CSV table of C-alpha atoms in Angstrom, one decimal:
chain,number,residue,atom,x,y,z
V,1,UNK,CA,137.6,112.6,83.9
V,2,UNK,CA,138.6,112.1,80.3
V,3,UNK,CA,137.8,115.2,78.3
V,4,UNK,CA,135.9,115.1,75.0
V,5,UNK,CA,139.0,114.3,73.0
V,6,UNK,CA,140.3,111.8,75.5
V,7,UNK,CA,136.9,110.1,75.3
V,8,UNK,CA,137.1,109.7,71.5
V,9,UNK,CA,140.6,108.3,71.8
V,10,UNK,CA,139.5,105.9,74.5
V,11,UNK,CA,136.6,104.8,72.4
V,12,UNK,CA,138.9,104.2,69.5
V,13,UNK,CA,141.2,102.1,71.7
V,14,UNK,CA,138.3,100.0,72.9
V,15,UNK,CA,137.1,99.5,69.3
V,16,UNK,CA,140.6,98.3,68.3
V,17,UNK,CA,140.9,96.0,71.4
V,18,UNK,CA,137.4,94.5,71.6
V,19,UNK,CA,135.5,94.8,68.4
V,20,UNK,CA,134.5,97.4,65.8
V,21,UNK,CA,130.8,97.3,66.8
V,22,UNK,CA,131.5,97.4,70.5
V,23,UNK,CA,131.1,101.2,70.9
V,24,UNK,CA,127.9,102.6,69.5
V,25,UNK,CA,128.6,106.2,70.5
V,26,UNK,CA,130.1,108.6,73.0
V,27,UNK,CA,128.6,111.3,75.1
V,28,UNK,CA,130.3,114.1,76.9
V,29,UNK,CA,127.8,116.0,79.0
V,30,UNK,CA,128.3,118.2,82.1
V,31,UNK,CA,131.9,117.1,82.3
V,32,UNK,CA,131.0,113.5,82.4
V,33,UNK,CA,132.2,111.0,79.8
V,34,UNK,CA,130.0,108.1,78.8
V,35,UNK,CA,130.6,105.3,76.3
V,36,UNK,CA,127.5,103.9,74.7
V,37,UNK,CA,128.1,100.2,74.3
V,38,UNK,CA,126.5,97.6,72.1
V,39,UNK,CA,124.6,95.4,74.7
V,40,UNK,CA,126.2,92.0,73.9
V,41,UNK,CA,129.7,93.6,74.2
V,42,UNK,CA,129.2,95.0,77.7
V,43,UNK,CA,131.2,92.2,79.4
V,44,UNK,CA,134.1,92.4,76.9
V,45,UNK,CA,134.3,96.2,77.1
V,46,UNK,CA,134.2,96.2,80.9
V,47,UNK,CA,136.8,93.5,81.3
V,48,UNK,CA,139.0,95.4,78.8
V,49,UNK,CA,138.6,98.6,80.8
V,50,UNK,CA,139.4,96.7,84.0
V,51,UNK,CA,142.3,94.6,83.0
V,52,UNK,CA,144.1,96.6,80.3
V,53,UNK,CA,147.2,98.6,81.4
V,54,UNK,CA,146.1,101.6,79.3
V,55,UNK,CA,142.7,101.9,80.9
V,56,UNK,CA,143.0,101.1,84.7
V,57,UNK,CA,139.3,101.4,85.6
V,58,UNK,CA,139.4,98.7,88.3
V,59,UNK,CA,136.4,99.8,90.4
V,60,UNK,CA,132.7,99.5,89.6
V,61,UNK,CA,131.3,102.4,91.7
V,62,UNK,CA,127.7,101.9,90.6
V,63,UNK,CA,125.4,99.9,88.4
V,64,UNK,CA,121.9,101.2,87.9
V,65,UNK,CA,119.0,101.2,85.5
V,66,UNK,CA,117.0,103.9,83.9
V,67,UNK,CA,113.8,104.0,81.8
V,68,UNK,CA,113.8,106.6,78.9
V,69,UNK,CA,110.1,106.0,78.1
V,70,UNK,CA,109.4,107.9,74.9
V,71,UNK,CA,112.9,107.0,73.5
V,72,UNK,CA,113.7,103.6,72.0
V,73,UNK,CA,115.4,101.4,73.1
V,74,UNK,CA,113.8,102.2,76.4
V,75,UNK,CA,115.9,100.8,79.1
V,76,UNK,CA,119.4,102.0,79.9
V,77,UNK,CA,121.9,100.3,82.2
V,78,UNK,CA,124.6,102.5,83.5
V,79,UNK,CA,128.0,101.3,84.8
V,80,UNK,CA,130.0,103.9,86.6
V,81,UNK,CA,133.7,103.1,86.6
V,82,UNK,CA,136.3,104.7,88.9
V,83,UNK,CA,140.0,104.7,88.3
V,84,UNK,CA,141.9,105.1,91.6
V,85,UNK,CA,145.3,105.5,89.7
V,86,UNK,CA,144.0,108.3,87.5
V,87,UNK,CA,141.5,109.7,89.9
V,88,UNK,CA,139.1,109.5,87.0
V,89,UNK,CA,135.6,108.4,86.3
V,90,UNK,CA,134.0,106.9,83.2
V,91,UNK,CA,130.4,106.0,82.5
V,92,UNK,CA,129.5,103.0,80.3
V,93,UNK,CA,125.9,102.8,79.1
V,94,UNK,CA,124.0,100.0,77.3
V,95,UNK,CA,120.5,100.4,75.9
V,96,UNK,CA,118.1,97.4,75.6
V,97,UNK,CA,114.5,97.2,74.6
V,98,UNK,CA,111.7,96.1,76.8
V,99,UNK,CA,110.9,93.2,74.5
V,100,UNK,CA,114.4,91.8,74.8
V,101,UNK,CA,115.9,93.1,78.0
V,102,UNK,CA,119.0,90.8,77.9
V,103,UNK,CA,122.5,91.7,79.0
V,104,UNK,CA,125.6,89.6,79.9
V,105,UNK,CA,126.3,89.7,83.6
V,106,UNK,CA,129.5,91.3,84.9
V,107,UNK,CA,129.5,89.5,88.3
V,108,UNK,CA,132.5,87.4,87.4
V,109,UNK,CA,134.7,90.5,86.9
V,110,UNK,CA,133.0,92.8,89.4
V,111,UNK,CA,131.6,90.8,92.3
V,112,UNK,CA,129.8,94.0,93.6
V,113,UNK,CA,127.5,93.8,90.6
V,114,UNK,CA,125.7,90.8,92.2
V,115,UNK,CA,123.2,92.8,94.3
V,116,UNK,CA,123.1,95.8,91.9
V,117,UNK,CA,122.1,93.6,89.0
V,118,UNK,CA,119.5,92.0,91.2
V,119,UNK,CA,118.2,95.5,91.9
V,120,UNK,CA,118.0,96.4,88.3
V,121,UNK,CA,116.3,93.1,87.5
V,122,UNK,CA,113.8,93.8,90.3
V,123,UNK,CA,112.9,97.3,89.3
V,124,UNK,CA,113.4,97.3,85.5
V,125,UNK,CA,113.1,93.6,84.5
V,126,UNK,CA,116.5,93.5,82.8
V,127,UNK,CA,117.7,89.9,82.6
V,128,UNK,CA,121.4,89.5,83.2
V,129,UNK,CA,122.5,86.3,81.4
V,130,UNK,CA,124.8,84.2,83.5
V,131,UNK,CA,124.0,85.9,86.9
V,132,UNK,CA,124.5,83.2,89.6
V,133,UNK,CA,121.3,84.2,91.6
V,134,UNK,CA,118.9,86.4,89.8
V,135,UNK,CA,116.1,87.0,92.3
V,136,UNK,CA,114.2,90.1,93.4
V,137,UNK,CA,116.2,92.2,95.8
V,138,UNK,CA,113.8,94.8,97.3
V,139,UNK,CA,110.2,93.9,96.3
V,140,UNK,CA,108.5,90.8,97.8
V,141,UNK,CA,109.3,87.5,96.1
V,142,UNK,CA,105.7,87.1,94.8
V,143,UNK,CA,105.5,90.6,93.4
V,144,UNK,CA,104.2,91.0,89.9
V,145,UNK,CA,105.8,93.6,87.6
V,146,UNK,CA,108.8,95.8,87.6
V,147,UNK,CA,107.8,99.0,89.4
V,148,UNK,CA,110.4,101.5,88.3
V,149,UNK,CA,109.4,101.2,84.7
V,150,UNK,CA,107.7,104.4,83.7
V,151,UNK,CA,104.6,102.7,82.4
V,152,UNK,CA,104.0,101.0,85.7
V,153,UNK,CA,101.2,102.5,87.7
V,154,UNK,CA,102.2,104.6,90.6
V,155,UNK,CA,100.1,102.7,93.1
V,156,UNK,CA,99.2,104.2,96.5
V,157,UNK,CA,95.9,105.7,97.3
V,158,UNK,CA,94.3,108.9,96.0
V,159,UNK,CA,94.6,111.7,98.5
V,160,UNK,CA,92.4,114.7,98.6
V,161,UNK,CA,94.4,118.0,98.2
V,162,UNK,CA,93.1,121.4,97.3
V,163,UNK,CA,94.1,121.0,93.6
V,164,UNK,CA,91.9,117.9,93.1
V,165,UNK,CA,89.2,118.8,95.6
V,166,UNK,CA,86.7,119.7,92.8
V,167,UNK,CA,86.7,116.1,91.6
V,168,UNK,CA,84.9,115.1,94.7
V,169,UNK,CA,82.3,117.8,95.4
V,170,UNK,CA,81.0,118.1,98.9
V,171,UNK,CA,83.4,115.5,100.2
V,172,UNK,CA,83.1,116.8,103.7
V,173,UNK,CA,79.5,115.7,104.1
C,1,UNK,CA,119.1,80.8,161.5
C,2,UNK,CA,119.6,83.8,163.7
C,3,UNK,CA,116.6,85.9,164.4
C,4,UNK,CA,117.2,89.6,164.7
C,5,UNK,CA,114.6,91.5,166.7
C,6,UNK,CA,114.2,95.2,166.0
C,7,UNK,CA,112.5,97.8,168.1
C,8,UNK,CA,109.1,98.9,166.8
C,9,UNK,CA,109.0,102.6,166.3
C,10,UNK,CA,106.7,104.6,168.6
C,11,UNK,CA,106.3,104.3,172.3
C,12,UNK,CA,105.5,101.2,174.1
C,13,UNK,CA,102.0,102.5,175.0
C,14,UNK,CA,101.0,103.2,171.4
C,15,UNK,CA,102.2,99.7,170.3
C,16,UNK,CA,100.1,98.2,173.1
C,17,UNK,CA,97.0,100.1,172.0
C,18,UNK,CA,97.4,98.9,168.4
C,19,UNK,CA,97.9,95.4,169.6
C,20,UNK,CA,94.8,95.5,171.7
C,21,UNK,CA,92.6,97.0,168.9
C,22,UNK,CA,93.8,94.3,166.6
C,23,UNK,CA,92.9,91.6,169.1
C,24,UNK,CA,89.5,93.2,169.5
C,25,UNK,CA,88.9,93.2,165.8
C,26,UNK,CA,89.9,89.5,165.6
C,27,UNK,CA,87.6,88.6,168.4
C,28,UNK,CA,84.8,90.5,166.7
C,29,UNK,CA,84.6,93.1,169.5
C,30,UNK,CA,85.4,96.0,167.2
C,31,UNK,CA,82.4,96.9,165.1
C,32,UNK,CA,80.5,99.8,163.6
C,33,UNK,CA,82.4,103.1,163.5
C,34,UNK,CA,85.4,101.8,165.3
C,35,UNK,CA,85.9,99.1,162.7
C,36,UNK,CA,85.5,101.5,159.8
C,37,UNK,CA,88.0,103.8,161.3
C,38,UNK,CA,90.4,101.0,161.9
C,39,UNK,CA,90.1,99.7,158.3
C,40,UNK,CA,90.3,103.2,156.7
C,41,UNK,CA,93.4,103.9,158.7
C,42,UNK,CA,95.2,100.9,157.3
C,43,UNK,CA,93.9,100.1,153.8
C,44,UNK,CA,93.9,101.9,150.4
C,45,UNK,CA,90.7,100.8,148.7
C,46,UNK,CA,90.4,100.4,144.9
C,47,UNK,CA,88.6,98.2,142.4
C,48,UNK,CA,90.7,95.3,141.2
C,49,UNK,CA,90.5,96.2,137.5
C,50,UNK,CA,91.4,99.8,138.3
C,51,UNK,CA,94.4,98.7,140.2
C,52,UNK,CA,95.3,96.4,137.4
C,53,UNK,CA,95.1,99.1,134.7
C,54,UNK,CA,97.1,101.5,137.0
C,55,UNK,CA,99.8,98.9,137.2
C,56,UNK,CA,99.7,98.3,133.4
C,57,UNK,CA,99.8,102.0,132.5
C,58,UNK,CA,102.9,102.6,134.7
C,59,UNK,CA,104.8,99.7,133.2
C,60,UNK,CA,104.5,99.9,129.5
C,61,UNK,CA,107.5,98.1,128.0
C,62,UNK,CA,108.1,99.1,124.4
C,63,UNK,CA,109.5,96.8,121.9
C,64,UNK,CA,112.9,97.8,120.5
C,65,UNK,CA,111.8,98.0,117.0
C,66,UNK,CA,112.5,100.8,114.5
C,67,UNK,CA,111.4,101.0,110.9
C,68,UNK,CA,112.9,104.2,109.5
C,69,UNK,CA,113.8,107.7,110.4
C,70,UNK,CA,111.1,108.1,113.0
C,71,UNK,CA,113.1,105.5,115.0
C,72,UNK,CA,115.7,108.0,115.7
C,73,UNK,CA,113.2,110.2,117.4
C,74,UNK,CA,111.8,107.2,119.2
C,75,UNK,CA,115.3,106.4,120.5
C,76,UNK,CA,115.6,110.0,121.7
C,77,UNK,CA,112.4,109.7,123.7
C,78,UNK,CA,113.5,106.5,125.3
C,79,UNK,CA,117.2,106.9,125.7
C,80,UNK,CA,117.9,110.5,126.4
C,81,UNK,CA,117.8,112.0,129.8
C,82,UNK,CA,116.3,115.2,128.3
C,83,UNK,CA,113.0,113.4,127.6
C,84,UNK,CA,113.4,110.5,130.1
C,85,UNK,CA,110.5,108.2,129.5
C,86,UNK,CA,111.3,106.3,132.7
C,87,UNK,CA,109.3,109.0,134.5
C,88,UNK,CA,106.3,107.2,133.1
C,89,UNK,CA,107.6,103.7,133.6
C,90,UNK,CA,108.1,103.0,129.9
C,91,UNK,CA,111.9,103.0,129.5
C,92,UNK,CA,112.5,99.3,129.7
C,93,UNK,CA,113.0,98.3,126.1
C,94,UNK,CA,112.4,94.7,125.4
C,95,UNK,CA,113.9,93.2,122.3
C,96,UNK,CA,111.8,90.1,122.5
C,97,UNK,CA,108.1,90.6,121.4
C,98,UNK,CA,107.2,88.0,124.1
C,99,UNK,CA,108.2,90.5,126.8
C,100,UNK,CA,107.0,93.7,125.3
C,101,UNK,CA,103.7,95.5,125.7
C,102,UNK,CA,103.9,98.3,123.2
C,103,UNK,CA,104.8,98.3,119.5
C,104,UNK,CA,105.8,101.7,118.2
C,105,UNK,CA,105.6,101.7,114.4
C,106,UNK,CA,108.3,104.3,113.8
C,107,UNK,CA,108.6,104.8,110.1
C,108,UNK,CA,107.2,103.7,106.8
C,109,UNK,CA,105.6,100.2,106.5
C,110,UNK,CA,106.5,98.6,103.2
C,111,UNK,CA,104.4,95.8,101.8
C,112,UNK,CA,107.4,93.5,102.3
C,113,UNK,CA,107.6,94.4,106.0
C,114,UNK,CA,103.8,94.3,106.7
C,115,UNK,CA,103.6,90.4,107.2
C,116,UNK,CA,106.6,90.6,109.4
C,117,UNK,CA,105.2,93.3,111.6
C,118,UNK,CA,101.9,91.5,111.9
C,119,UNK,CA,103.8,88.4,112.9
C,120,UNK,CA,105.7,90.4,115.6
C,121,UNK,CA,102.4,91.8,116.8
C,122,UNK,CA,100.9,88.3,117.0
C,123,UNK,CA,103.9,87.2,119.0
C,124,UNK,CA,103.3,89.8,121.6
C,125,UNK,CA,101.2,88.7,124.6
C,126,UNK,CA,98.1,90.4,125.8
C,127,UNK,CA,97.7,93.2,126.9
C,128,UNK,CA,99.4,94.9,124.0
C,129,UNK,CA,99.2,98.3,122.4
C,130,UNK,CA,100.3,99.9,119.2
C,131,UNK,CA,101.4,103.5,118.5
C,132,UNK,CA,101.5,104.5,114.9
C,133,UNK,CA,104.3,107.1,114.9
C,134,UNK,CA,104.6,109.7,112.1
C,135,UNK,CA,102.8,110.3,108.8
C,136,UNK,CA,104.2,107.3,107.0
C,137,UNK,CA,103.0,104.6,109.4
C,138,UNK,CA,99.6,106.3,109.7
C,139,UNK,CA,98.9,107.0,106.0
C,140,UNK,CA,102.1,106.3,103.9
C,141,UNK,CA,102.8,110.0,104.1
C,142,UNK,CA,104.8,111.4,101.2
C,143,UNK,CA,105.5,107.9,99.9
C,144,UNK,CA,102.1,107.3,98.4
C,145,UNK,CA,103.3,104.7,95.9
C,146,UNK,CA,103.5,101.0,95.0
C,147,UNK,CA,106.0,100.1,97.8
C,148,UNK,CA,104.2,101.1,101.0
C,149,UNK,CA,101.1,100.1,102.9
C,150,UNK,CA,99.0,103.3,103.2
C,151,UNK,CA,98.3,103.1,106.9
C,152,UNK,CA,99.4,100.4,109.3
C,153,UNK,CA,95.9,100.1,110.6
C,154,UNK,CA,95.1,98.0,107.6
C,155,UNK,CA,96.6,95.0,109.1
C,156,UNK,CA,96.8,95.6,112.8
C,157,UNK,CA,94.9,97.6,115.4
C,158,UNK,CA,96.4,100.9,116.2
C,159,UNK,CA,95.6,102.7,119.5
C,160,UNK,CA,97.3,106.1,119.1
C,161,UNK,CA,98.3,107.9,116.0
C,162,UNK,CA,101.1,110.5,116.4
C,163,UNK,CA,101.2,113.0,113.5
C,164,UNK,CA,104.5,114.5,112.3
C,165,UNK,CA,107.3,113.9,109.8
C,166,UNK,CA,109.0,112.9,112.0
C,167,UNK,CA,107.1,113.8,115.2
C,168,UNK,CA,109.2,115.6,117.8
C,169,UNK,CA,110.1,113.6,120.9
C,170,UNK,CA,107.6,115.6,122.8
C,171,UNK,CA,104.8,114.6,120.4
C,172,UNK,CA,105.6,110.9,120.9
C,173,UNK,CA,105.7,111.5,124.7
C,174,UNK,CA,102.3,113.0,124.4
C,175,UNK,CA,101.1,110.0,122.5
C,176,UNK,CA,102.4,107.7,125.1
C,177,UNK,CA,100.7,109.7,127.8
C,178,UNK,CA,97.5,109.5,125.8
C,179,UNK,CA,97.9,105.8,125.6
C,180,UNK,CA,98.3,105.8,129.4
C,181,UNK,CA,95.0,107.6,129.7
C,182,UNK,CA,93.4,105.1,127.4
C,183,UNK,CA,94.7,102.2,129.5
C,184,UNK,CA,93.5,103.8,132.7
C,185,UNK,CA,90.0,104.4,131.4
C,186,UNK,CA,90.1,101.2,129.2
C,187,UNK,CA,87.6,102.2,126.5
C,188,UNK,CA,87.1,99.0,124.6
C,189,UNK,CA,86.1,100.5,121.3
C,190,UNK,CA,85.5,97.1,119.7
C,191,UNK,CA,88.5,97.3,117.5
C,192,UNK,CA,90.0,94.1,118.7
C,193,UNK,CA,87.1,92.2,117.3
C,194,UNK,CA,87.1,94.3,114.2
C,195,UNK,CA,90.7,93.5,113.4
C,196,UNK,CA,90.6,90.0,114.7
C,197,UNK,CA,93.2,91.0,117.1
C,198,UNK,CA,92.4,88.6,119.9
C,199,UNK,CA,93.5,85.0,119.9
C,200,UNK,CA,96.2,85.5,117.3
C,201,UNK,CA,99.1,85.1,119.8
C,202,UNK,CA,101.5,82.5,118.6
C,203,UNK,CA,102.5,79.9,121.1
C,204,UNK,CA,105.2,77.3,120.7
C,205,UNK,CA,104.0,74.2,118.8
C,206,UNK,CA,100.5,75.2,118.1
C,207,UNK,CA,99.2,77.1,115.1
C,208,UNK,CA,96.6,79.7,115.9
C,209,UNK,CA,93.3,79.2,114.1
C,210,UNK,CA,93.1,82.8,112.8
C,211,UNK,CA,96.6,82.6,111.3
C,212,UNK,CA,95.3,82.5,107.7
C,213,UNK,CA,93.0,85.4,108.2
C,214,UNK,CA,95.8,87.5,109.7
C,215,UNK,CA,98.1,86.7,106.8
C,216,UNK,CA,95.4,87.6,104.3
C,217,UNK,CA,94.9,90.9,106.0
C,218,UNK,CA,98.6,91.6,105.9
C,219,UNK,CA,99.0,90.8,102.3
C,220,UNK,CA,95.9,92.5,100.9
C,221,UNK,CA,97.6,95.8,100.4
C,222,UNK,CA,100.2,94.2,98.1
C,223,UNK,CA,97.5,93.1,95.9
C,224,UNK,CA,96.1,96.6,95.8
C,225,UNK,CA,99.4,98.0,94.7
C,226,UNK,CA,99.9,95.4,92.0
C,227,UNK,CA,100.1,96.2,88.3
C,228,UNK,CA,96.4,95.8,87.9
C,229,UNK,CA,95.7,98.7,90.2
C,230,UNK,CA,94.2,101.7,88.4
C,231,UNK,CA,96.5,104.5,87.6
C,232,UNK,CA,95.9,107.6,89.8
């Protein structure tokens, strides 16, 4: 894990190698380092982190989405990178809005991202530009909506517990 | 072909007496109490439908079909010598729905899986039974959300519900014994008509008439769980 100083140095190297606007910010929380990336630069940053000799993060351990509902931009896409050489992990995060949920795909550099991007598309509605086969992964093909967004209704059926019993008085009759 | 003759057990005189009484019966000489006695000695009487349900109950072949974590407990019931379902004639797992009698819904039923389960149920041949195992299959359990069908009985008839999360193997065994009781007594509760469960079997080449209805039933929960559904 790069420490807070190492993370700043890494961010600086990425800025120099890719573009000045590539890194929006850095976060170091709970011993976990995360780069905040400008969404259109995700592919460039990740391919730099994968291919550069200075940053050998060659393994995409996870790609997942997140919805930070009150905060804007709402959707966050997390890439967890793992470096086998350094025994080191690095998070990369991109934030997109619900109105324009567009990101470049990373399936050409990390083939494992294929299904994981489909999952994020299924549950959060993030469009990955250039993905070879962007279909729903878990929900039925004809499903409407993206159920893991926090403004999506929970669904299911109301169940009578003791805490909501008073809403249906004399239900037992 | 060589014919091998074996000696009939019992003495020669006993055998001769049996032979004579059989001859008498055939001639019509044996009647009244003698005839009753003769028949009672040699026959086990039962009604045909009772004999049929007795045979059915002791040869329930479950479908090898697991949905989620309850399937582990189901496998324990069927596969382990500790529980040993073969005592009740139900240990023969069939992996083809054509040969199976019992569908054990072991786990949560998602709205994507519901049409498939209904199709498997339709492929099974009569007589067939369904056990809904665990809280999830019976009522969506703890997963009361957009992804699951709250209760498998929304799209197929369920005979026995086994509560638990997951139920212990003993509970599932008890459910299967209850199902055996049900088969023996055969209480037609009218649910087959209610769920349009009859006549939905799929045969090669011909589309059953009720296919559309069945599919509608299976898909209706997905509409309930759509984005238009009211927030709880």
